[in-house]
PDB file of N, CA and C in Angstrom:
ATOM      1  N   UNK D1076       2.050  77.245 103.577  1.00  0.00           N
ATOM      2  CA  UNK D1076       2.265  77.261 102.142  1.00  0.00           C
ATOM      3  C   UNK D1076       2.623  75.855 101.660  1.00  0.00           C
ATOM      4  N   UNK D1077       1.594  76.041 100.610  1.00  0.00           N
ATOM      5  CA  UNK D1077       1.529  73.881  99.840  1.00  0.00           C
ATOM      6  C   UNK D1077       3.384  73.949  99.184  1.00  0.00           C
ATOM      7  N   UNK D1078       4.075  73.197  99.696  1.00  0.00           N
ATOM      8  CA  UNK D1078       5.595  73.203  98.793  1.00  0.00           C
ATOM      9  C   UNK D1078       5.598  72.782  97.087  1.00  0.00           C
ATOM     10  N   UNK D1079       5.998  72.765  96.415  1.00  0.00           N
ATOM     11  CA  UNK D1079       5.977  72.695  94.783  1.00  0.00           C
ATOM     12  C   UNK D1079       6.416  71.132  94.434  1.00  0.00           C
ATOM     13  N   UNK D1080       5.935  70.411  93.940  1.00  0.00           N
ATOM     14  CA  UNK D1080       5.836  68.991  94.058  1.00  0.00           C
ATOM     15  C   UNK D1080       7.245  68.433  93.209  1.00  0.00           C
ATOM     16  N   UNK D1081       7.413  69.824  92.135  1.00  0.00           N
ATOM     17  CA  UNK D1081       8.909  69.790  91.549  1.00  0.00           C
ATOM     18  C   UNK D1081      10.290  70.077  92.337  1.00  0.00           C
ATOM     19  N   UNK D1082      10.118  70.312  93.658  1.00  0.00           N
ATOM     20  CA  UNK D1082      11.190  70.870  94.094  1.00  0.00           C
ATOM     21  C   UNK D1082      11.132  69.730  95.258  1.00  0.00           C
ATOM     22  N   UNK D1083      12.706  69.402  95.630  1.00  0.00           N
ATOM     23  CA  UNK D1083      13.451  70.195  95.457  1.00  0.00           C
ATOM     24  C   UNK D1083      14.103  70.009  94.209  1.00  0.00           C
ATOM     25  N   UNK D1084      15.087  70.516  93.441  1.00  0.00           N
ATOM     26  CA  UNK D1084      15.458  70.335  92.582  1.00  0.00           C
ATOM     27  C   UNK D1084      17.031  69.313  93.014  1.00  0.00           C
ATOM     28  N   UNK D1085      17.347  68.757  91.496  1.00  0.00           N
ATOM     29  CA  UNK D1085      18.731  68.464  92.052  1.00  0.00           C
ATOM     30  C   UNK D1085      19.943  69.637  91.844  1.00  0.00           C
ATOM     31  N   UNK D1086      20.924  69.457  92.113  1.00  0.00           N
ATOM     32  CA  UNK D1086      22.159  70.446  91.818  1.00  0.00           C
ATOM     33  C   UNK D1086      22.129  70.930  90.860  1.00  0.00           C
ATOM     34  N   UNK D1087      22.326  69.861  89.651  1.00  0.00           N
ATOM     35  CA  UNK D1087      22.728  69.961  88.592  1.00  0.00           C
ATOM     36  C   UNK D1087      21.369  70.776  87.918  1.00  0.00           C
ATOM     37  N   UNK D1088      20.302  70.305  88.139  1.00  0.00           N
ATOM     38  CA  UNK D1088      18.628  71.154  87.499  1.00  0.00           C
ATOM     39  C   UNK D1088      18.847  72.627  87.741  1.00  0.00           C
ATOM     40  N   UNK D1089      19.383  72.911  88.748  1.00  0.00           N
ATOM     41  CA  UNK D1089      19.664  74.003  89.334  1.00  0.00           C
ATOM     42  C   UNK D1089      20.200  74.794  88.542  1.00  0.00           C
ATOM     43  N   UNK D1090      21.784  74.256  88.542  1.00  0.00           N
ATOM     44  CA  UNK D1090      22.268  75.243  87.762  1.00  0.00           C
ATOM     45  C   UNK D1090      22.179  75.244  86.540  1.00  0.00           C
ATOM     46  N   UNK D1091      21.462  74.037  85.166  1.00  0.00           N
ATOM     47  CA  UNK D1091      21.571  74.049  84.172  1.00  0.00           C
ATOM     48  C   UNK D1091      20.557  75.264  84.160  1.00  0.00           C
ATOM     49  N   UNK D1092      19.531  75.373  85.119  1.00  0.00           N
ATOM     50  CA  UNK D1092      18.673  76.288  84.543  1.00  0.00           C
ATOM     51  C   UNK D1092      19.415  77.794  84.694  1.00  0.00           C
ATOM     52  N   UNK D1093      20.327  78.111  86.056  1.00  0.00           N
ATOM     53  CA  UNK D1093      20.901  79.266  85.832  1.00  0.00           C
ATOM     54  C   UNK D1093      21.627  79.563  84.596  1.00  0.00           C
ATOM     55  N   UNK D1094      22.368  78.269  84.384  1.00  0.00           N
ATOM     56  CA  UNK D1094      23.066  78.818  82.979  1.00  0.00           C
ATOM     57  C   UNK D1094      22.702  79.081  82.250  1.00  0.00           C
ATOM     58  N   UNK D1095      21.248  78.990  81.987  1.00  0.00           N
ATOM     59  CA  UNK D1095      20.307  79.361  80.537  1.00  0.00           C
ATOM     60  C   UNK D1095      19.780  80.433  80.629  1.00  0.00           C
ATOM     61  N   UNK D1096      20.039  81.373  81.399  1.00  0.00           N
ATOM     62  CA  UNK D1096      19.140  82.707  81.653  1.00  0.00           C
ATOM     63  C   UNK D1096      19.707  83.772  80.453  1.00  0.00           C
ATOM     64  N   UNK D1097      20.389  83.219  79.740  1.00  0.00           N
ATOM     65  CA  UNK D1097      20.916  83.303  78.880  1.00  0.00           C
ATOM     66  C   UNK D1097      21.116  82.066  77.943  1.00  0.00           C
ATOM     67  N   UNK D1098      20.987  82.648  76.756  1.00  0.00           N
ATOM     68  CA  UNK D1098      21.082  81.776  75.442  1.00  0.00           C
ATOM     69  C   UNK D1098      22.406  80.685  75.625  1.00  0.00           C
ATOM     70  N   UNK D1099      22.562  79.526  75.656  1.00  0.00           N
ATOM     71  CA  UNK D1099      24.009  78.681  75.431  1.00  0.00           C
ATOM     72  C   UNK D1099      23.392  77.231  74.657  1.00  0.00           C
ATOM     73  N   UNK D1100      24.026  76.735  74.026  1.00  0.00           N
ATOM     74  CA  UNK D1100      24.267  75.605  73.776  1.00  0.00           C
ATOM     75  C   UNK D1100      24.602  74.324  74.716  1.00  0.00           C
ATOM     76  N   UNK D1101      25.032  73.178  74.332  1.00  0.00           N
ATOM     77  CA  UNK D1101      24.770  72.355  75.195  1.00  0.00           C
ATOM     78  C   UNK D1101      26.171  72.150  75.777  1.00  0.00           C
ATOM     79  N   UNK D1102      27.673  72.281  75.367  1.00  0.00           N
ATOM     80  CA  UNK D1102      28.620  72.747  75.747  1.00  0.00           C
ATOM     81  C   UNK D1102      29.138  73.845  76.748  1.00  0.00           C
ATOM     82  N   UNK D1103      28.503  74.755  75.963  1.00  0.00           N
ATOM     83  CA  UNK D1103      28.423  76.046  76.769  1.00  0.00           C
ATOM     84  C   UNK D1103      27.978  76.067  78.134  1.00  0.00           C
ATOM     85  N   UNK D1104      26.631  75.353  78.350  1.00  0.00           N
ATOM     86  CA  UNK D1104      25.913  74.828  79.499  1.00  0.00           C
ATOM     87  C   UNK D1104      27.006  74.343  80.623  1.00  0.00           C
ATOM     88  N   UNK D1105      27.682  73.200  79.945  1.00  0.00           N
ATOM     89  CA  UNK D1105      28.421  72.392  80.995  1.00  0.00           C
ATOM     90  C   UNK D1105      29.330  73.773  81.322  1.00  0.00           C
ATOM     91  N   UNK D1106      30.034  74.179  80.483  1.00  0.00           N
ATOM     92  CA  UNK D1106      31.080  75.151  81.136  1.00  0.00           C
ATOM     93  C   UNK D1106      30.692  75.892  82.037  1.00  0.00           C
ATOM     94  N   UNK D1107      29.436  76.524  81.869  1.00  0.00           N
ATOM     95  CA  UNK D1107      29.125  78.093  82.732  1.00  0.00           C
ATOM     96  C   UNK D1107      28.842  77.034  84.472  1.00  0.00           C
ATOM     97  N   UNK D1108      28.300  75.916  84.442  1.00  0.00           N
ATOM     98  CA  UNK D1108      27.766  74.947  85.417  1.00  0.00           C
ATOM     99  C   UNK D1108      29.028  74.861  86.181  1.00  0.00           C
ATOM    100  N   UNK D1109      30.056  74.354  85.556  1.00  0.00           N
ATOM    101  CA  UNK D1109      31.359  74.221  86.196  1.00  0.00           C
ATOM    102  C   UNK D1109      31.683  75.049  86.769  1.00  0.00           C
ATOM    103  N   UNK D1110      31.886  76.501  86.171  1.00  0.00           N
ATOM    104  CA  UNK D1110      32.463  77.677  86.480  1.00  0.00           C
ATOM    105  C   UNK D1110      31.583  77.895  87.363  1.00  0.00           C
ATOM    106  N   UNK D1111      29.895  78.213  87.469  1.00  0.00           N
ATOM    107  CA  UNK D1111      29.156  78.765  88.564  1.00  0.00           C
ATOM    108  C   UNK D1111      29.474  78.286  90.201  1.00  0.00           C
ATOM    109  N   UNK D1112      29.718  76.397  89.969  1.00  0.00           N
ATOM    110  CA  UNK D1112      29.854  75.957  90.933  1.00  0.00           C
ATOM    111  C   UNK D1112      31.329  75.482  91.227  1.00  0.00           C
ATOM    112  N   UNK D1113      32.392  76.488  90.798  1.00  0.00           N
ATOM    113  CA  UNK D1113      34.045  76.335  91.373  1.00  0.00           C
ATOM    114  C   UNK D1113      34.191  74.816  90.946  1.00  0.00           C
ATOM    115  N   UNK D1114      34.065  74.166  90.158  1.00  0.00           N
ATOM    116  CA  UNK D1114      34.604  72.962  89.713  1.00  0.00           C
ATOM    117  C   UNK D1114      33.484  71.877  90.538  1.00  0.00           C
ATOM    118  N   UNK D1115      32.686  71.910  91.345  1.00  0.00           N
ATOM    119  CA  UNK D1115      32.007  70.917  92.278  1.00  0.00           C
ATOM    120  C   UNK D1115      31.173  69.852  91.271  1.00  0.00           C
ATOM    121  N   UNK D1116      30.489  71.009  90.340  1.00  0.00           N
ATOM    122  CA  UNK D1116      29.391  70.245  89.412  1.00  0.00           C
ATOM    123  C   UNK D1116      30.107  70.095  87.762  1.00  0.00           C
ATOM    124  N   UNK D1117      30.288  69.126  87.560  1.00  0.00           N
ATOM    125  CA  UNK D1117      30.793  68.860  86.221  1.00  0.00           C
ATOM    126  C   UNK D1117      29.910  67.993  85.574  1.00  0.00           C
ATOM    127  N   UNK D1118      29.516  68.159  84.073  1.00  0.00           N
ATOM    128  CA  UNK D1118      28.307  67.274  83.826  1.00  0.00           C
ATOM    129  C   UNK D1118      29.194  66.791  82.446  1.00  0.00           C
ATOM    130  N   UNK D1119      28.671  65.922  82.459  1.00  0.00           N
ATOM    131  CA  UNK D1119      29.366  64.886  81.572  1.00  0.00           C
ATOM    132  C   UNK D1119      28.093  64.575  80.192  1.00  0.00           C
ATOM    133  N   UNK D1120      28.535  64.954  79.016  1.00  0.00           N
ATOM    134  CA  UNK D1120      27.712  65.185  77.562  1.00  0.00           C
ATOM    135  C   UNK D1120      26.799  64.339  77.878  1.00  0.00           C
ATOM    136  N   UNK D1121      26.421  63.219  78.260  1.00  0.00           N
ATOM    137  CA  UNK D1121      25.148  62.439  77.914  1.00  0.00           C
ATOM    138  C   UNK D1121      24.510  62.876  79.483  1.00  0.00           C
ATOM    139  N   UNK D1122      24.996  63.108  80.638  1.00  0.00           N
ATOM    140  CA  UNK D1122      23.787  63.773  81.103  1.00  0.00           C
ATOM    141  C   UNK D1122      23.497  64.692  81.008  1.00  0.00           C
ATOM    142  N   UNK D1123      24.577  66.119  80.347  1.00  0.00           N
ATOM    143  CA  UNK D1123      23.349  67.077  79.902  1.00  0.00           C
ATOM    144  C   UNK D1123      22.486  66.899  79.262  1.00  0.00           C
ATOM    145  N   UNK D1124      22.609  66.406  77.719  1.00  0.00           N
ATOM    146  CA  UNK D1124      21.919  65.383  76.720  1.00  0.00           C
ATOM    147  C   UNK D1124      20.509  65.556  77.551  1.00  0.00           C
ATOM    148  N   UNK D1125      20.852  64.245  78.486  1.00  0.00           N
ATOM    149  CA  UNK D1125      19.573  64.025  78.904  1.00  0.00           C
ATOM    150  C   UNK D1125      18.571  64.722  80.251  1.00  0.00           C
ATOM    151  N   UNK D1126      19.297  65.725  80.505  1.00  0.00           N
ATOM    152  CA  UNK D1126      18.980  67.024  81.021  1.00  0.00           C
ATOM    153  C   UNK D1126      18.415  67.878  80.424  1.00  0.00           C
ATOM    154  N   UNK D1127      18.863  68.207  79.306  1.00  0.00           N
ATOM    155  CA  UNK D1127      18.171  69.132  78.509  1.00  0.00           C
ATOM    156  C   UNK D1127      16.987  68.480  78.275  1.00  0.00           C
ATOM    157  N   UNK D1128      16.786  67.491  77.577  1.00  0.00           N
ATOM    158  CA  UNK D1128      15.061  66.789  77.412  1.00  0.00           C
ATOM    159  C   UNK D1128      14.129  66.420  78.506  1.00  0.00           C
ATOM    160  N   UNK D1129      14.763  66.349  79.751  1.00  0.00           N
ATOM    161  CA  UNK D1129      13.663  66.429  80.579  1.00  0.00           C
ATOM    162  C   UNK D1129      13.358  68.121  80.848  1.00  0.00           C
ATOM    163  N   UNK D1130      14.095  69.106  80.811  1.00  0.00           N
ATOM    164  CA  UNK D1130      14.124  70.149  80.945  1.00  0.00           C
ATOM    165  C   UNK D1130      13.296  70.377  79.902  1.00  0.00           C
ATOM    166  N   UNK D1131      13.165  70.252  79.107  1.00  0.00           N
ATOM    167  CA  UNK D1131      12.562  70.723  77.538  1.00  0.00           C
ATOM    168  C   UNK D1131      10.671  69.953  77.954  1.00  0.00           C
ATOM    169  N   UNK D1132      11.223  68.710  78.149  1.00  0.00           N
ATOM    170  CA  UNK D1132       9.479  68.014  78.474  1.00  0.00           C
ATOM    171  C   UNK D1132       8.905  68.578  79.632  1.00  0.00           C
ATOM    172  N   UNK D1133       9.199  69.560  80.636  1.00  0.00           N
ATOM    173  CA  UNK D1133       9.170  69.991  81.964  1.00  0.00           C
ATOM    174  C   UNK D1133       8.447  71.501  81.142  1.00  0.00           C
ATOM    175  N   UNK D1134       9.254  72.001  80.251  1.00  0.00           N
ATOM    176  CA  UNK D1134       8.397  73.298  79.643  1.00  0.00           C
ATOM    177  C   UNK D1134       9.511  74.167  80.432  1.00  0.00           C
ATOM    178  N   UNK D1135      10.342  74.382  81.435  1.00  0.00           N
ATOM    179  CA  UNK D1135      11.169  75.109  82.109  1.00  0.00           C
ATOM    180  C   UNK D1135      11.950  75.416  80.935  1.00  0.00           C
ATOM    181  N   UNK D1136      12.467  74.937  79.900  1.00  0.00           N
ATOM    182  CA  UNK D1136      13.502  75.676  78.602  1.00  0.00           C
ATOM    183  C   UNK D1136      12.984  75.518  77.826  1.00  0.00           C
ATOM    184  N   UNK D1137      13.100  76.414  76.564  1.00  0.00           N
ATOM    185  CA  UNK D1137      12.794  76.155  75.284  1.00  0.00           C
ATOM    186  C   UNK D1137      14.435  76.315  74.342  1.00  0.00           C
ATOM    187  N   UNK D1138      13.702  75.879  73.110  1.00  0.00           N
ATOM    188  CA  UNK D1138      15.150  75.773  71.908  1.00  0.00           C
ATOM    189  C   UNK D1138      14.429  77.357  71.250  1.00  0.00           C
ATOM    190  N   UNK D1139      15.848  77.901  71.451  1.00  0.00           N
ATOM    191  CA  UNK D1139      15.824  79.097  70.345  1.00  0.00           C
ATOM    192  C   UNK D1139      16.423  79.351  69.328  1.00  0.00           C
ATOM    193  N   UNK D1140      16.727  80.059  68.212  1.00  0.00           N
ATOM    194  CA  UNK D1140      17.136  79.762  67.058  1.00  0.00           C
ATOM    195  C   UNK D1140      18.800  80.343  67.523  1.00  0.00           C
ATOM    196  N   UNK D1141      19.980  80.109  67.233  1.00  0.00           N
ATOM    197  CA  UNK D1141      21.336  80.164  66.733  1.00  0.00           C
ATOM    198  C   UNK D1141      21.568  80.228  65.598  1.00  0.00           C
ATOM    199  N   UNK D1142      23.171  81.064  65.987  1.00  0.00           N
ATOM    200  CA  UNK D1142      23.914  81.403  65.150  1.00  0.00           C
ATOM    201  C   UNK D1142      24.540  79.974  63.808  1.00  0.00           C
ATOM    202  N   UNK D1143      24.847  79.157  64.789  1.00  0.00           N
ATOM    203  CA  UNK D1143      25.365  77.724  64.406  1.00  0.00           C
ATOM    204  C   UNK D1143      24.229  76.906  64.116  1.00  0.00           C
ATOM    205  N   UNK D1144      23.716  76.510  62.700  1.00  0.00           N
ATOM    206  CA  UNK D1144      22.967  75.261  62.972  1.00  0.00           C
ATOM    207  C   UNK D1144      23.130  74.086  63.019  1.00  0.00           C
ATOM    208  N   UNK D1145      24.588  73.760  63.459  1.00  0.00           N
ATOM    209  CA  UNK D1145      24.757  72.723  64.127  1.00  0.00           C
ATOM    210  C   UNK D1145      24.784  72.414  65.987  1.00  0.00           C
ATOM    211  N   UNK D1146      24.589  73.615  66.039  1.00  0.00           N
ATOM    212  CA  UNK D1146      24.080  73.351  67.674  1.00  0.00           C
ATOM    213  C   UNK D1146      22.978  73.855  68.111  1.00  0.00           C
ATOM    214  N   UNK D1147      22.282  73.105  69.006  1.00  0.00           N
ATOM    215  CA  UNK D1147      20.954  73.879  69.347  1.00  0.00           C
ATOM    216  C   UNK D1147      20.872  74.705  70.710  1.00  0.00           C
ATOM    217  N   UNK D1148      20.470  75.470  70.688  1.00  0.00           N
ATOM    218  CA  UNK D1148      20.453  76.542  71.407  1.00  0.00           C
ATOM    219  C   UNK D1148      19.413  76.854  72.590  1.00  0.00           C
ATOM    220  N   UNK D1149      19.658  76.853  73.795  1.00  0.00           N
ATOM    221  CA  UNK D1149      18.146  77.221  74.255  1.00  0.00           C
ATOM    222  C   UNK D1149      18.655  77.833  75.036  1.00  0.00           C
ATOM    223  N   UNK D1150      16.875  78.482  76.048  1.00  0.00           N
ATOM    224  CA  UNK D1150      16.804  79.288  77.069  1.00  0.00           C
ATOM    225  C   UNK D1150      15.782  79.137  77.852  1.00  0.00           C
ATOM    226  N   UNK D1151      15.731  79.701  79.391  1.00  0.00           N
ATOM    227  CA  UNK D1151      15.098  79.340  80.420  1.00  0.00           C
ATOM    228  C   UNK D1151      13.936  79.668  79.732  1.00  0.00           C
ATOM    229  N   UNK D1152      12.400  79.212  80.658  1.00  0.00           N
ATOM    230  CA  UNK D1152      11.144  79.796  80.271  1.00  0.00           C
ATOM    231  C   UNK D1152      10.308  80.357  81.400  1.00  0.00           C
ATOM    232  N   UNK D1153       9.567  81.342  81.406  1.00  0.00           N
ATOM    233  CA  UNK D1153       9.027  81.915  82.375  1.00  0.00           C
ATOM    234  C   UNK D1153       8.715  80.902  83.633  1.00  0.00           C
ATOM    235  N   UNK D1154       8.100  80.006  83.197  1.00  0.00           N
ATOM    236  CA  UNK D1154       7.773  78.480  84.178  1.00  0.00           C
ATOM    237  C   UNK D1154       9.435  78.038  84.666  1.00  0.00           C
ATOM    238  N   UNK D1155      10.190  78.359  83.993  1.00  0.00           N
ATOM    239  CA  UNK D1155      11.874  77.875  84.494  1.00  0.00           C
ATOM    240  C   UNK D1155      12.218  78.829  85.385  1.00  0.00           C
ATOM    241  N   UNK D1156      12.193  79.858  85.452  1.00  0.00           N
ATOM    242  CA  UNK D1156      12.415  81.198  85.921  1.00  0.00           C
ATOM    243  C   UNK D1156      11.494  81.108  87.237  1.00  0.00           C
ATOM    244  N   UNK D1157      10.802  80.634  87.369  1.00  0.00           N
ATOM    245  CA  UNK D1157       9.732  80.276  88.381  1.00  0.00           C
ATOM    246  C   UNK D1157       9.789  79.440  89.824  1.00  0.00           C
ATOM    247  N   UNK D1158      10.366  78.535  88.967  1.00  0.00           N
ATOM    248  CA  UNK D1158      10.591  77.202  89.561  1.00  0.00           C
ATOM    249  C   UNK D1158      12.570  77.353  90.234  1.00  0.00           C
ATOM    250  N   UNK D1159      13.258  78.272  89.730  1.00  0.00           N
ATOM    251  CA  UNK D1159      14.557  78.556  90.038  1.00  0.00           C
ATOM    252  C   UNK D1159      14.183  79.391  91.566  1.00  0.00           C
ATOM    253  N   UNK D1160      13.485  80.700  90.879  1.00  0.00           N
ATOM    254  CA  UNK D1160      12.777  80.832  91.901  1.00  0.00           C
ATOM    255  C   UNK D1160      12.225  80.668  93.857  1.00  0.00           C
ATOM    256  N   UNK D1161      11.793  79.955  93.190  1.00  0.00           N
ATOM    257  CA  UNK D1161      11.106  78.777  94.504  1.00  0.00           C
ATOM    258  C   UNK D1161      12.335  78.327  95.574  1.00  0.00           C
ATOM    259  N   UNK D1162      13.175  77.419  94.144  1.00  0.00           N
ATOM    260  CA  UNK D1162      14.174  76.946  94.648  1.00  0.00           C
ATOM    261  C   UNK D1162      14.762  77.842  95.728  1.00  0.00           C
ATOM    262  N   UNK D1163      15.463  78.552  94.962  1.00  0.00           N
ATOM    263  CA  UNK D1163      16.104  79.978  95.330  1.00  0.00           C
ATOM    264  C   UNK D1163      15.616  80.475  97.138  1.00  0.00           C
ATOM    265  N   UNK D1164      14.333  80.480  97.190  1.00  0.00           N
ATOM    266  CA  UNK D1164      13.793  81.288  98.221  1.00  0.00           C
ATOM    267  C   UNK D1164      13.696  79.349  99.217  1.00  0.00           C
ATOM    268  N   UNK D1165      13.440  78.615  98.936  1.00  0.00           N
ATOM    269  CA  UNK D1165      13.805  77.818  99.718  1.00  0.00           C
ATOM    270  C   UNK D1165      15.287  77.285 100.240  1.00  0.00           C
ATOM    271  N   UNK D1166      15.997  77.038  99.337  1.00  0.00           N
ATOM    272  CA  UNK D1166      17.573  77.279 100.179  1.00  0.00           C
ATOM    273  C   UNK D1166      18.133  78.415 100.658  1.00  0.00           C
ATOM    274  N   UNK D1167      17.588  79.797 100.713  1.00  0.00           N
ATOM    275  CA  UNK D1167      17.514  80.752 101.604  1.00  0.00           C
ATOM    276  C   UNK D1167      17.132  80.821 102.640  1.00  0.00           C
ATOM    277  N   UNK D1168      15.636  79.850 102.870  1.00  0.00           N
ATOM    278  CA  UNK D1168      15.008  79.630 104.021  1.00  0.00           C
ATOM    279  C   UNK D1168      15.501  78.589 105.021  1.00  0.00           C
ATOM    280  N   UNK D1169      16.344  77.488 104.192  1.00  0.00           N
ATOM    281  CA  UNK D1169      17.011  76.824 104.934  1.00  0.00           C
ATOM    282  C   UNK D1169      18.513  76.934 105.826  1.00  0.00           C
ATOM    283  N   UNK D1170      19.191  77.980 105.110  1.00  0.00           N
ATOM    284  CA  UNK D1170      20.478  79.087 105.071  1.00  0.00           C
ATOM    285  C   UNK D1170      20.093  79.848 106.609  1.00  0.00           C
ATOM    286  N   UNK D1171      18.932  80.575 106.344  1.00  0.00           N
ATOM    287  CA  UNK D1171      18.566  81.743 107.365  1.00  0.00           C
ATOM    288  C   UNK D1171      18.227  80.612 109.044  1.00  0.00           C
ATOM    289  N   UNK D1172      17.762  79.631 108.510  1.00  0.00           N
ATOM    290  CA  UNK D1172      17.025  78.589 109.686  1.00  0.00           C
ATOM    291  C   UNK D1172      18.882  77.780 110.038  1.00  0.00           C
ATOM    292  N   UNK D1173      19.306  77.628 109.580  1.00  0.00           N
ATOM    293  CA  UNK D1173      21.142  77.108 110.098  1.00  0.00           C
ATOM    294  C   UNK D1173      21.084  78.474 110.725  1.00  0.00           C
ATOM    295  N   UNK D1174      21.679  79.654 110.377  1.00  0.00           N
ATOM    296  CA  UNK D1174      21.652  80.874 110.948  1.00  0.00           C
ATOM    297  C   UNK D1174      21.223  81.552 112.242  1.00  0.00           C
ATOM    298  N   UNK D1175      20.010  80.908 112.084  1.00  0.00           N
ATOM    299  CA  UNK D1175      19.018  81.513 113.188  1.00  0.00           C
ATOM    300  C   UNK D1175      19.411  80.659 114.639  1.00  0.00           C
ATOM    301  N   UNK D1176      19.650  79.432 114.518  1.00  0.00           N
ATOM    302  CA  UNK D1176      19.826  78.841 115.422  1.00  0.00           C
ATOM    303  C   UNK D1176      21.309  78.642 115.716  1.00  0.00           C
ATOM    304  N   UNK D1177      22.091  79.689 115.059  1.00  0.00           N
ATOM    305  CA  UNK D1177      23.020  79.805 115.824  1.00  0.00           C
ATOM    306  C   UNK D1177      24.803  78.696 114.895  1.00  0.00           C
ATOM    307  N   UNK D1178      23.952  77.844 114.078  1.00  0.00           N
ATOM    308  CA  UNK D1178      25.186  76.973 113.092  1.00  0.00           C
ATOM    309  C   UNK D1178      25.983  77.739 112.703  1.00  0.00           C
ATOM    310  N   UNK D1179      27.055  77.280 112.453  1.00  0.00           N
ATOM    311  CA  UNK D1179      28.379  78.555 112.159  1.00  0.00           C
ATOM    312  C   UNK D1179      28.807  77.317 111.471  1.00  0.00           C
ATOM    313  N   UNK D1180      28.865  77.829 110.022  1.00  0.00           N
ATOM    314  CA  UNK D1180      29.434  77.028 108.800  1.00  0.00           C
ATOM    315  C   UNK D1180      30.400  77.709 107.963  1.00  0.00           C
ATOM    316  N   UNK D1181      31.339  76.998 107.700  1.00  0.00           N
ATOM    317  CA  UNK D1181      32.237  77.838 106.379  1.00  0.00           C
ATOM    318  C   UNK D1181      31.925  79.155 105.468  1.00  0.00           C
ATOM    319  N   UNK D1182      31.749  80.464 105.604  1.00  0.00           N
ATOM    320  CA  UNK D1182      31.576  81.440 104.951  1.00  0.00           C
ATOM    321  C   UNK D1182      30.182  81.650 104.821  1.00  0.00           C
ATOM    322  N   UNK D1183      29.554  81.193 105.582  1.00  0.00           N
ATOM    323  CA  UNK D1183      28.164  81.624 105.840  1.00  0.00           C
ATOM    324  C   UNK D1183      28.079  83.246 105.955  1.00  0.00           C
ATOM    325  N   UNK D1184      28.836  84.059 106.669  1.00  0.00           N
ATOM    326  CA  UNK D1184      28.788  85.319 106.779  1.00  0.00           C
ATOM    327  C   UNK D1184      28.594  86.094 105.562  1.00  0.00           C
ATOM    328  N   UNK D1185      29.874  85.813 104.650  1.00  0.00           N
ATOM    329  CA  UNK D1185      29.291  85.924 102.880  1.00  0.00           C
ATOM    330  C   UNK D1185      28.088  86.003 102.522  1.00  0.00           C
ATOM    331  N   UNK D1186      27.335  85.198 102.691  1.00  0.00           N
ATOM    332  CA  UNK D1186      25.945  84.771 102.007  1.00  0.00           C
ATOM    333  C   UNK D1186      24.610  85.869 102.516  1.00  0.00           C
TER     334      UNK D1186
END
């Protein structure tokens, strides 16, 4: 299987896109990011900023209309959902391959 020329992703691509699987703003974003990843990933306003527009030029999010029109609003896009995806089933594959051969890592059993 040909690998996806977008992946891997970075951390942060990662989870901005989880946080959008749902409607948030660009605030909102950083928070749910923080919270998803226990404090590890903290994004700081001008790189979401500029996260969101490569995300937006990528076609993976779109802007949807809000409550507030002073903030803009978006959400993942089928092509985002896709590409999380991928991700997804490749750091599984890499998870199961530590596993298989026996690596014993911090709370791996969890997973």
């Amino acid at each position: 299987m040909k690998r996806n020329k977008n992946l891997p992703l970075t951390e942060t691509t990662y989870y901005v896109l989880l946080a959008l699987i749902e409607p948030a703003h660009g605030y909102l974003i950083m928070q749910k990011v923080e919270e998803m990843s226990d404090g590890d990933v903290r994004i700081a306003a001008g790189t979401m900023y500029g996260a969101i527009e490569n995300l937006l030029k990528q076609k993976w999010i779109k802007s949807v209309p809000g409550e507030d029109s002073r903030r803009k609003v978006y959400i993942i896009t089928e092509a985002g959902r896709e590409i999380v995806e991928l991700e997804t089933n490749r750091l599984t594959k890499l998870l199961s391959t530590a596993k298989l051969i026996g690596f014993k890592g911090e709370n791996y059993d969890e997973i």
